[in-house]
Coordinates of C-alpha atoms in Angstrom, one line a residue:
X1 CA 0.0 0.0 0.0
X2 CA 2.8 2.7 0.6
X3 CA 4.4 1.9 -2.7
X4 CA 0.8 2.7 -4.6
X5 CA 0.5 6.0 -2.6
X6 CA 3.9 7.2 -3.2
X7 CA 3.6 6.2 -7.1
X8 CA 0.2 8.2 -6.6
X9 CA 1.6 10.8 -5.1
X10 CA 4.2 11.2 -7.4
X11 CA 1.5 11.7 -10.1
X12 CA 0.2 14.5 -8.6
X13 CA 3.5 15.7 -8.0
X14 CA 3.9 15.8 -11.8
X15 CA 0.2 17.1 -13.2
X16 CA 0.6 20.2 -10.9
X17 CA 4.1 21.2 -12.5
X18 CA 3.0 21.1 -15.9
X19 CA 0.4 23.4 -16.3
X20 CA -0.2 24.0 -20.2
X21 CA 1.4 22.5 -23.4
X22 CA 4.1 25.2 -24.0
X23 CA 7.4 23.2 -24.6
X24 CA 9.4 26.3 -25.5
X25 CA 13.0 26.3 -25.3
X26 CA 14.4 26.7 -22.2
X27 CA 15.9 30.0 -20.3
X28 CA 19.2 29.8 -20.6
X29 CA 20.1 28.8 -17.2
X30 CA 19.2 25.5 -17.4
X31 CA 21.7 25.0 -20.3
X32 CA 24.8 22.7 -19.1
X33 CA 27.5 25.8 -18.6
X34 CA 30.8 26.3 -16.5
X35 CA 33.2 28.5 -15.4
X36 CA 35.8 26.1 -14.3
X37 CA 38.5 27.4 -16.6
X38 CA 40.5 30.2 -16.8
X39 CA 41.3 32.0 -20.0
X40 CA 44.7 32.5 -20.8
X41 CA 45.1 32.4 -24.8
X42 CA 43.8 34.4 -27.3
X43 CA 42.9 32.9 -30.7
X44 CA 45.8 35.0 -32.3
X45 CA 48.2 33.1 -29.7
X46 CA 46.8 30.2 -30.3
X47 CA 46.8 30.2 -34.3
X48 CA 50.7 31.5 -33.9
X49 CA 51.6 28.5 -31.5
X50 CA 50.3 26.1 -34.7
X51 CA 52.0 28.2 -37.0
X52 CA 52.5 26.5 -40.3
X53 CA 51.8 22.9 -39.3
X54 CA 48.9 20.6 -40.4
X55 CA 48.9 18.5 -37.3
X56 CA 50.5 20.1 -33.8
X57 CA 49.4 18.8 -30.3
X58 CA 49.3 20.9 -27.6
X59 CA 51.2 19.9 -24.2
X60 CA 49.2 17.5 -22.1
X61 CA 50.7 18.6 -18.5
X62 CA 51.8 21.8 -17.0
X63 CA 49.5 24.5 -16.6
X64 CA 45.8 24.5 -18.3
X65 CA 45.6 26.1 -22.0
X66 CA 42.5 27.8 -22.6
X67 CA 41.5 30.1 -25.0
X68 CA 37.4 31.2 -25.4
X69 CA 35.7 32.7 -28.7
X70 CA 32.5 33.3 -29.5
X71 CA 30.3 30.9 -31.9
X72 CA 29.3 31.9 -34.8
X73 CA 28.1 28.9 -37.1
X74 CA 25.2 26.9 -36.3
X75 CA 24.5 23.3 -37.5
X76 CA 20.6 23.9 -37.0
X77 CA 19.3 23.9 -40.4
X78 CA 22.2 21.3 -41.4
X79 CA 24.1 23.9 -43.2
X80 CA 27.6 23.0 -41.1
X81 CA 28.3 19.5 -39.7
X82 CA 30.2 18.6 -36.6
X83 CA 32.2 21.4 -36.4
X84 CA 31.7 25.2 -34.7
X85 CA 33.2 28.5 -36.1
X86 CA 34.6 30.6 -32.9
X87 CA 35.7 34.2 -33.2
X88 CA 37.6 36.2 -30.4
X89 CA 35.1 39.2 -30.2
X90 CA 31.1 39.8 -30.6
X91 CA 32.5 42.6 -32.9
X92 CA 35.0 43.7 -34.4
X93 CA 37.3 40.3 -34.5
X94 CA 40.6 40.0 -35.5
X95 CA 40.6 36.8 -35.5
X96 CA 39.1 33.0 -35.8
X97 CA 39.2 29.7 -35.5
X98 CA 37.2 26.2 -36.1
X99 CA 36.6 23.5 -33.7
X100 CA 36.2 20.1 -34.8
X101 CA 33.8 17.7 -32.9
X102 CA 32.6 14.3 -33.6
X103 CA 29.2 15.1 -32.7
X104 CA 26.0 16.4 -34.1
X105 CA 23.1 19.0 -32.9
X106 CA 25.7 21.2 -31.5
X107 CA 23.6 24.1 -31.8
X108 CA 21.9 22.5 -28.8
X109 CA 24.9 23.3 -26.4
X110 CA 26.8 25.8 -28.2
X111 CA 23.9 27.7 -30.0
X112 CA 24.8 31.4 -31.7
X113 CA 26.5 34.1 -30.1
X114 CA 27.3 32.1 -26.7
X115 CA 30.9 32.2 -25.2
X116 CA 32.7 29.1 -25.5
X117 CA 36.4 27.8 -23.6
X118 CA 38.5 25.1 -25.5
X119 CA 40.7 23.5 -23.2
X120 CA 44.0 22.5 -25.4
X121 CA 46.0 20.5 -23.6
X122 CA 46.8 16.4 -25.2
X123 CA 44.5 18.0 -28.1
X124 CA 45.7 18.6 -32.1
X125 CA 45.8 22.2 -33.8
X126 CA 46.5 22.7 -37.2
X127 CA 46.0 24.2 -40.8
X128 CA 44.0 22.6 -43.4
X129 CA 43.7 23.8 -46.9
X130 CA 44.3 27.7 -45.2
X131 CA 41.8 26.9 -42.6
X132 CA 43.1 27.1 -38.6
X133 CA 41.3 24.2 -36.5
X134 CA 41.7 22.1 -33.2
X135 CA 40.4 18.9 -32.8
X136 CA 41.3 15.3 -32.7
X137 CA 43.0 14.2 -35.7
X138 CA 42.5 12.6 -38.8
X139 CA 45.4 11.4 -41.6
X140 CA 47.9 13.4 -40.5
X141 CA 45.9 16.4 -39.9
X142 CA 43.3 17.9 -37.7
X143 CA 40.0 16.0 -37.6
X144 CA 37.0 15.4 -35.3
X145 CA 37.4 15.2 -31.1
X146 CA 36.0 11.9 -30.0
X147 CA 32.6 12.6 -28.6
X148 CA 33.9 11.3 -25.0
X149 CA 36.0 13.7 -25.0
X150 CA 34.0 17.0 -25.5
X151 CA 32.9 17.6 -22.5
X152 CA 36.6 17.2 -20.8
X153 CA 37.9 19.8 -24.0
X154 CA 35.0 22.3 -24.5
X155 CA 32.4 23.7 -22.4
X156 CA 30.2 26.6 -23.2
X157 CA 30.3 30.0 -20.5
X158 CA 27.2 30.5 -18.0
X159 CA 26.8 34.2 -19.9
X160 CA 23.6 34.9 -21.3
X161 CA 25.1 37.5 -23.4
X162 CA 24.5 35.9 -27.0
X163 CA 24.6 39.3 -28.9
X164 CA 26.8 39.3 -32.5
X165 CA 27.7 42.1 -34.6
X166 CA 28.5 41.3 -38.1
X167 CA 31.6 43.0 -40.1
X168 CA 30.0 44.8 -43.2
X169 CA 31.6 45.1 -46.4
X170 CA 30.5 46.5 -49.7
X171 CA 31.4 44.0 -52.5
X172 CA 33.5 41.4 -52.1
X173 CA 36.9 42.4 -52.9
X174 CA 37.5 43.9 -49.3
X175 CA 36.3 41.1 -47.6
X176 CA 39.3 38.6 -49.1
X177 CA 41.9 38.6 -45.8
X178 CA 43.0 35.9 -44.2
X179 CA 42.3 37.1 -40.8
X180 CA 38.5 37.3 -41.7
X181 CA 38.3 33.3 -42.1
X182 CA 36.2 31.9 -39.4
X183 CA 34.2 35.4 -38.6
X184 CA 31.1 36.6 -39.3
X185 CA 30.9 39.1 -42.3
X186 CA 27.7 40.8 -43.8
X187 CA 28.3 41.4 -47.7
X188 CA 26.5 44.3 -49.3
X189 CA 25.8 44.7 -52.7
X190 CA 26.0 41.5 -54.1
X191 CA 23.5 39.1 -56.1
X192 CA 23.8 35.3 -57.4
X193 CA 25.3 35.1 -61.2
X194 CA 23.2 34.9 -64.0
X195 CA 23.4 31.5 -65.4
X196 CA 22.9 30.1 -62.0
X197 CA 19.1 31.9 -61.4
X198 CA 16.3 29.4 -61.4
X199 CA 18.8 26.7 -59.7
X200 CA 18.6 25.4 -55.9
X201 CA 20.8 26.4 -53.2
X202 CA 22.1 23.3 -53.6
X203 CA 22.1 19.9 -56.3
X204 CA 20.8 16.9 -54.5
X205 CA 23.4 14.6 -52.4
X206 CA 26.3 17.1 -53.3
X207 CA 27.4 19.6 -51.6
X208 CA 26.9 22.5 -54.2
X209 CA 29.1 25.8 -55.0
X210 CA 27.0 28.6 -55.7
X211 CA 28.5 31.9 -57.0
X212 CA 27.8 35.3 -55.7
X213 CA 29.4 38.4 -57.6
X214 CA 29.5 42.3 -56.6
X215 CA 29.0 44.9 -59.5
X216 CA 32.5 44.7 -60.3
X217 CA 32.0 41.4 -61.1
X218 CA 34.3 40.0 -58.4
X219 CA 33.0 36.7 -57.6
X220 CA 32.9 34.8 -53.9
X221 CA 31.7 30.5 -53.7
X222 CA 28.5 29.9 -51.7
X223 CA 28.8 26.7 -50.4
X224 CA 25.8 24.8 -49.7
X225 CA 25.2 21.6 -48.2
X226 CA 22.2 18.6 -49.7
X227 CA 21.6 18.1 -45.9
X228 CA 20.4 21.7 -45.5
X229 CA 17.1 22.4 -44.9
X230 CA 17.3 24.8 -47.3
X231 CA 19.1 23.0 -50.5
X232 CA 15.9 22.5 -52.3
X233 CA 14.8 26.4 -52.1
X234 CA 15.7 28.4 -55.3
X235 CA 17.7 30.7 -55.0
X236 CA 16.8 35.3 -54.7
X237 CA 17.0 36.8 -58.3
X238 CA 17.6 40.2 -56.7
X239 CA 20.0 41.6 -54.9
X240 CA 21.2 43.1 -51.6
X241 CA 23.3 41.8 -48.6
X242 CA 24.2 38.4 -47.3
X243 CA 25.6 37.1 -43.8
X244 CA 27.8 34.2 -42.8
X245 CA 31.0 32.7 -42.3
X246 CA 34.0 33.3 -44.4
X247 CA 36.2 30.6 -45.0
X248 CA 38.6 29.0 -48.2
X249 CA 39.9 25.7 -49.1
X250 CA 43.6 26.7 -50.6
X251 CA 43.3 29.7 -52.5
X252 CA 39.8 29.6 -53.1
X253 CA 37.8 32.0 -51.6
X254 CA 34.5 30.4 -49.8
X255 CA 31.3 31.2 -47.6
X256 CA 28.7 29.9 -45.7
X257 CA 25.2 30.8 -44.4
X258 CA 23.9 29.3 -41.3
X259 CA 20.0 29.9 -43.2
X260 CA 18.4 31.6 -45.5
X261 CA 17.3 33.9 -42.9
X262 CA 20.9 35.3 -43.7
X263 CA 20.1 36.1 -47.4
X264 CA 18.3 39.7 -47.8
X265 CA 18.5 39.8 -51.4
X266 CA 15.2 42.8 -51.7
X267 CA 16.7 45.1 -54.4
X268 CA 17.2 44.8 -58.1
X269 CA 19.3 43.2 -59.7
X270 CA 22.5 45.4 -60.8
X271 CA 24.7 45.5 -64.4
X272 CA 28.0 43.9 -63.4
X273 CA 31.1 45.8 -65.2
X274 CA 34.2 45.3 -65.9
X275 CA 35.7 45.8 -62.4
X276 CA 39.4 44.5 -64.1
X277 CA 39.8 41.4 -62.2
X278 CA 38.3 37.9 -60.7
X279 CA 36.2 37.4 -63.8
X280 CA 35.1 40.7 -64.4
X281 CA 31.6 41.0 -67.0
X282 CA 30.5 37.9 -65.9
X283 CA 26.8 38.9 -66.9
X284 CA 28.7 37.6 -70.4
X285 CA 28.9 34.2 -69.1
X286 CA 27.0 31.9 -71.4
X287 CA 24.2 29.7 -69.9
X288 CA 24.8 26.0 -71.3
X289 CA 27.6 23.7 -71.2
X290 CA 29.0 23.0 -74.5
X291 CA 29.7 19.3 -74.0
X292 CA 29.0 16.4 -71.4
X293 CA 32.5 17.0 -69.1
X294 CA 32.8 20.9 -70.1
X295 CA 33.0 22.0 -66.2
X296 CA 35.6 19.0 -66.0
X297 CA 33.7 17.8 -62.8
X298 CA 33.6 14.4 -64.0
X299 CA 37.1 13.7 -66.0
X300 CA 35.6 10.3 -67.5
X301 CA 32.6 12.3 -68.8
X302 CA 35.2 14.7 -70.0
X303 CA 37.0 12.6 -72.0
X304 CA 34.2 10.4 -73.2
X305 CA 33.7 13.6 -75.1
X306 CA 36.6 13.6 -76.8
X307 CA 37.4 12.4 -80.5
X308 CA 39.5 8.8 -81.0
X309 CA 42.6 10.2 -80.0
X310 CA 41.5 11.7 -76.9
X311 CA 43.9 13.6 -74.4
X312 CA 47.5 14.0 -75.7
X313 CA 49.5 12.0 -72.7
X314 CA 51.7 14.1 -70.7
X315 CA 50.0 17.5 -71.4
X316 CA 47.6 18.0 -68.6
X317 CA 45.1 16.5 -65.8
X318 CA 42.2 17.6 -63.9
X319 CA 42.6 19.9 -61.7
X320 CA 41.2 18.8 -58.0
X321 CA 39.8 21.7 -56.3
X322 CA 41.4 24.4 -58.3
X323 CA 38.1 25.3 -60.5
X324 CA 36.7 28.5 -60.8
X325 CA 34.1 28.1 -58.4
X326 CA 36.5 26.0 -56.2
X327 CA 35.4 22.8 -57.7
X328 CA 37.6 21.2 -60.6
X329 CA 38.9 22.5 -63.7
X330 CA 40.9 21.4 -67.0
X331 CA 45.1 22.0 -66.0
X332 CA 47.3 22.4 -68.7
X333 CA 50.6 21.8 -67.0
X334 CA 52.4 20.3 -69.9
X335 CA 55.7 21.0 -71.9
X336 CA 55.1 20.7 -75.4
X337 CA 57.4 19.2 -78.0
X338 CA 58.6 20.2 -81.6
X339 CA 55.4 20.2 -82.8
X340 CA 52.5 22.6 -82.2
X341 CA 50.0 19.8 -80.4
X342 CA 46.5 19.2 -80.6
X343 CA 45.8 18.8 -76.7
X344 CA 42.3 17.8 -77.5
X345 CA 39.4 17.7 -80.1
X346 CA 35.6 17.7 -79.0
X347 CA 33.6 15.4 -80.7
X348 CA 30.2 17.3 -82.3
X349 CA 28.0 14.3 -81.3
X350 CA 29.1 14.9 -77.0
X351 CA 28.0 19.0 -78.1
X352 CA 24.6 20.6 -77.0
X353 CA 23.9 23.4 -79.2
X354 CA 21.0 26.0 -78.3
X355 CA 19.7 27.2 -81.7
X356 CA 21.1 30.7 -83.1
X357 CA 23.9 30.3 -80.7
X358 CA 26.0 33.5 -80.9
X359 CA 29.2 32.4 -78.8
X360 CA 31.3 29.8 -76.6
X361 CA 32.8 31.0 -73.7
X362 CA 35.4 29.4 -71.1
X363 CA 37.4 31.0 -68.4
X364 CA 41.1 30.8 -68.0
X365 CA 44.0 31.3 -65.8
X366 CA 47.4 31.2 -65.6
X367 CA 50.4 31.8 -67.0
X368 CA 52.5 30.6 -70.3
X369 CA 54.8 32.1 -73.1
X370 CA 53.0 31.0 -75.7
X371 CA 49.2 31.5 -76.6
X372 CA 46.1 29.2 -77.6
X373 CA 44.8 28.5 -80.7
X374 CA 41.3 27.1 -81.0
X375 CA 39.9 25.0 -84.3
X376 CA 35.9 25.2 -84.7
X377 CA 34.4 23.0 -86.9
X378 CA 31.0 24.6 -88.7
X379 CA 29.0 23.9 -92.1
X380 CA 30.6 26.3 -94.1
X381 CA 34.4 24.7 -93.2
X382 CA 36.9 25.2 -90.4
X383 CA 37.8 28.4 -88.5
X384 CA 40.5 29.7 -86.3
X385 CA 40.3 31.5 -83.1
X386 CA 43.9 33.0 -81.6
X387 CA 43.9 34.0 -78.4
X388 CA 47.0 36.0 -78.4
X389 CA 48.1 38.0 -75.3
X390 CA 45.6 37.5 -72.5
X391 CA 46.6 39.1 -69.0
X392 CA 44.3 41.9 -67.4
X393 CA 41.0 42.2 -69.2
X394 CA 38.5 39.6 -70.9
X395 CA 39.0 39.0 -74.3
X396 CA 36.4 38.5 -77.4
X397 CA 38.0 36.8 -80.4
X398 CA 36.7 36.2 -84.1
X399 CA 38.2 34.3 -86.7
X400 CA 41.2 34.3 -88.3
X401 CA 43.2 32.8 -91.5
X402 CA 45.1 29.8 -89.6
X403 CA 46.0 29.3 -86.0
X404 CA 48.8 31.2 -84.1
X405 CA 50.3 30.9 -80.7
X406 CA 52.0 34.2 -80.4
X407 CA 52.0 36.4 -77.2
X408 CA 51.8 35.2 -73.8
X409 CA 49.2 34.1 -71.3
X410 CA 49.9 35.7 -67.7
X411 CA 46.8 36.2 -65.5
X412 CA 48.2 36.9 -62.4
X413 CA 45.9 34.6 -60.6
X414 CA 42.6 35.8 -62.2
X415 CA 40.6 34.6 -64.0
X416 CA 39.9 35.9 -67.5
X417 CA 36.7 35.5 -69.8
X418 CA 37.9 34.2 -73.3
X419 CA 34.7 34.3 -75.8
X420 CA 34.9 33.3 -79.6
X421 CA 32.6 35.1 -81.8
X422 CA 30.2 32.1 -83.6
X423 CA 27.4 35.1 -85.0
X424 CA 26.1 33.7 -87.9
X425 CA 27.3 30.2 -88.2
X426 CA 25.8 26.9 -88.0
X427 CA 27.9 24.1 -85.6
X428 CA 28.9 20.3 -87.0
X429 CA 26.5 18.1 -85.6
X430 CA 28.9 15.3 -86.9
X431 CA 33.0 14.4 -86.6
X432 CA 34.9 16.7 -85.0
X433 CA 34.0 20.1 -83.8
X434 CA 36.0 21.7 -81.3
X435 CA 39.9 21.4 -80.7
X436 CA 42.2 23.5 -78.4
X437 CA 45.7 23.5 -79.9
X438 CA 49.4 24.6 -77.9
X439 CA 52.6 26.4 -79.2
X440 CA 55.6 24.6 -79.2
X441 CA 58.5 23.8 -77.1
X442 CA 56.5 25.8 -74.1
X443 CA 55.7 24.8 -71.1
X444 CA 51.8 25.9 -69.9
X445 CA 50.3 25.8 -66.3
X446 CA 46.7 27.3 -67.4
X447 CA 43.1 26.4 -65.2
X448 CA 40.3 26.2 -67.7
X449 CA 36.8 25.8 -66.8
X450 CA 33.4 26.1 -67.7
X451 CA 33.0 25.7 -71.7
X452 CA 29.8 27.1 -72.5
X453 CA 27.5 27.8 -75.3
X454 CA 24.7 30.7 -75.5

């Protein structure tokens, strides 16, 4: 009898304390919080104790090493995945840093804006692809902590202060530092490109670059995870200002939103110009693919597309990660022989060709002492297109008598719009129809990416 009135009790005990249905979240005291450490590292001292090296572990004795940042990545919406973005100020950082955690929800315990301490010590540090991180460690470089040990490693501060002030910039160029990766930036006056309008934040099961430009026509990658709650939403056709996380993989320039909440894209679209660099008049970039493999995402699809002698050996590979929109692109890192080569032919049935198509575009960068020379195969016979010098400024070729290779190719790191005239002409459907030829006895490092049609 006194075990059924003390369950019965306990009942009562239970209806009295909920009152309603209101789940809401909680206040935040009765998140887990401590203040058992004691900061004594900044993120700039940390990040210059790891210095150059992809995989350094901190000292697991002596005195306690704790730095403390504030988060600014969330993995709510599915957007970012076991990792948090910390940042050393609520505004104005200098600096920031990404922790790596094998474990998920962590917008649960370490939502926005809240003041986290990493203890260090027996823990890895390092730099990946550009990118400072702690964590545990994974071939030979910084990877995930083991979930067992997050609790001993990171703990979130018991202040309710969760208040963040975005860095603004206008455009994009400004924004490009190495001390803004892993803080929060607002971008103003920017818009998605053209030729991606209509599309989804992101493809299905891929995580998918999407490319914002300023009116200059400087350009910045979107990244967008498939597991984001937003991936299937299309993306704004206007323009306006954007939030998020700068980061980069290499040289490659990157950025991420925590949700499309982020994305205040309410004015009009703007003309881009020719701002002189990155892929300036990129308003002229053509809408289609040429052929199945012309983004050089998939190399098999790429050379499938090719004519029966395919890719002339020793003259270039695909380029992992080194794309124009940090994906993949065509490297030409070859040294040619005596002969001016043919580094590759299209074949005209792998070719999708809009009707009254006006020109092909591709985008190319790099440096070489010799030019390109590009064969076009049409109704009416072959033509030539010479691309000549190519260095600060887009370029629009037309035809000419035979192909040449003179002037030189030197980017300085940009990339350059190359566009061959095709007004007026009607396209092989059959054979061959597009080769890129080299000069000889030169030796080309040249990214090419994104052959298009329009």
């Amino acid at each position: 009898m006194k075990n059924i009135l003390t369950a019965f009790a306990a009942i009562l005990l239970l209806n009295s304390c909920v009152k309603d249905d209101d789940y809401a979240t909680p206040p935040f005291e009765q998140y887990i919080c401590s203040e058992e450490w004691t900061t004594n590292r900044t993120i700039s001292e940390v990040i210059a104790e790891i210095g150059s090296s992809s995989l350094y572990t901190f000292p697991a004795d002596g005195e306690e090493i704790v730095f403390e940042g504030y988060v600014i990545s969330s993995d709510e919406t599915g957007n970012f995945y076991k990792t948090i973005s910390l940042q050393d100020s609520r505004e104005n950082p200098t600096k920031g840093i990404q922790v790596e955690l094998n474990k998920v929800s962590l917008f649960n315990n370490f939502p926005i804006g809240s003041k986290v301490r990493v203890k260090l010590n027996g823990i890895n540090g390092g730099i990946t692809n550009g990118v400072y991180k702690v964590g545990g460690t994974y071939q030979g470089g910084v990877g995930q902590l083991a979930e067992i040990l997050v609790a001993d490693h990171v703990k979130r501060a018991c202040d309710d202060d969760t208040s963040l002030t975005p860095r603004v910039f206008q455009g994009i160029t400004s924004v490009l530092n190495n001390n803004n990766v892993n803080t929060l930036v607002t971008l103003e006056g920017v818009q998605f490109v053209q030729a991606e309008l209509g599309s989804t934040y992101s493809e299905p099961n891929q995580t998918t670059n999407r490319t914002l430009q300023d009116a200059e026509g400087n350009e910045i990658i979107l990244r967008n995870s498939s597991f984001a709650d937003f991936a299937g939403d299309l993306l704004p056709e206007g323009s306006g200002r954007i939030t998020g996380v700068m980061s980069k993989y290499n040289s490659t320039w990157q950025f991420y939103i925590r949700d499309t909440s982020d994305v205040q894209f309410d004015q009009p679209r703007f003309d881009v110009g020719d701002g002189g660099g990155g892929g300036g008049d990129n308003d002229q970039e053509a809408a289609n693919f040429l052929f199945n493999g012309a983004d050089f995402e998939n190399w098999a699809n790429f050379l499938a597309s090719l004519n029966q002698y395919g890719l002339t050996s020793g003259l270039a590979v695909q380029g992992i990660g080194t794309g124009r929109d940090g994906s993949n692109s065509f490297h030409f890192n070859g040294t040619t022989g005596d002969t001016n080569p043919y580094v590759f032919t299209v074949k005209a049935s792998a070719a999708t060709i809009p009707a009254n198509a006006t020109k092909i575009t591709m985008w190319i960068k790099g440096s070489s002492n010799k030019s390109l020379s590009f064969n076009l195969d049409t109704a009416a016979g072959r033509v030539y297109y010479n691309v000549g010098e190519l260095n600060s400024s887009n370029k629009t070729l037309t035809t000419s008598a035979n192909n040449q290779y003179t002037g030189a190719i030197n980017t300085n790191n940009e990339w350059r719009l190359v566009t061959l005239d095709i007004t007026g002409m009607t396209l092989n459907t059959a054979n061959d129809l597009l080769a890129m030829k080299a000069g000889s006895g030169t030796t080309y490092n040249l990214h090419i990416d994104n052959i298009k049609i329009d």
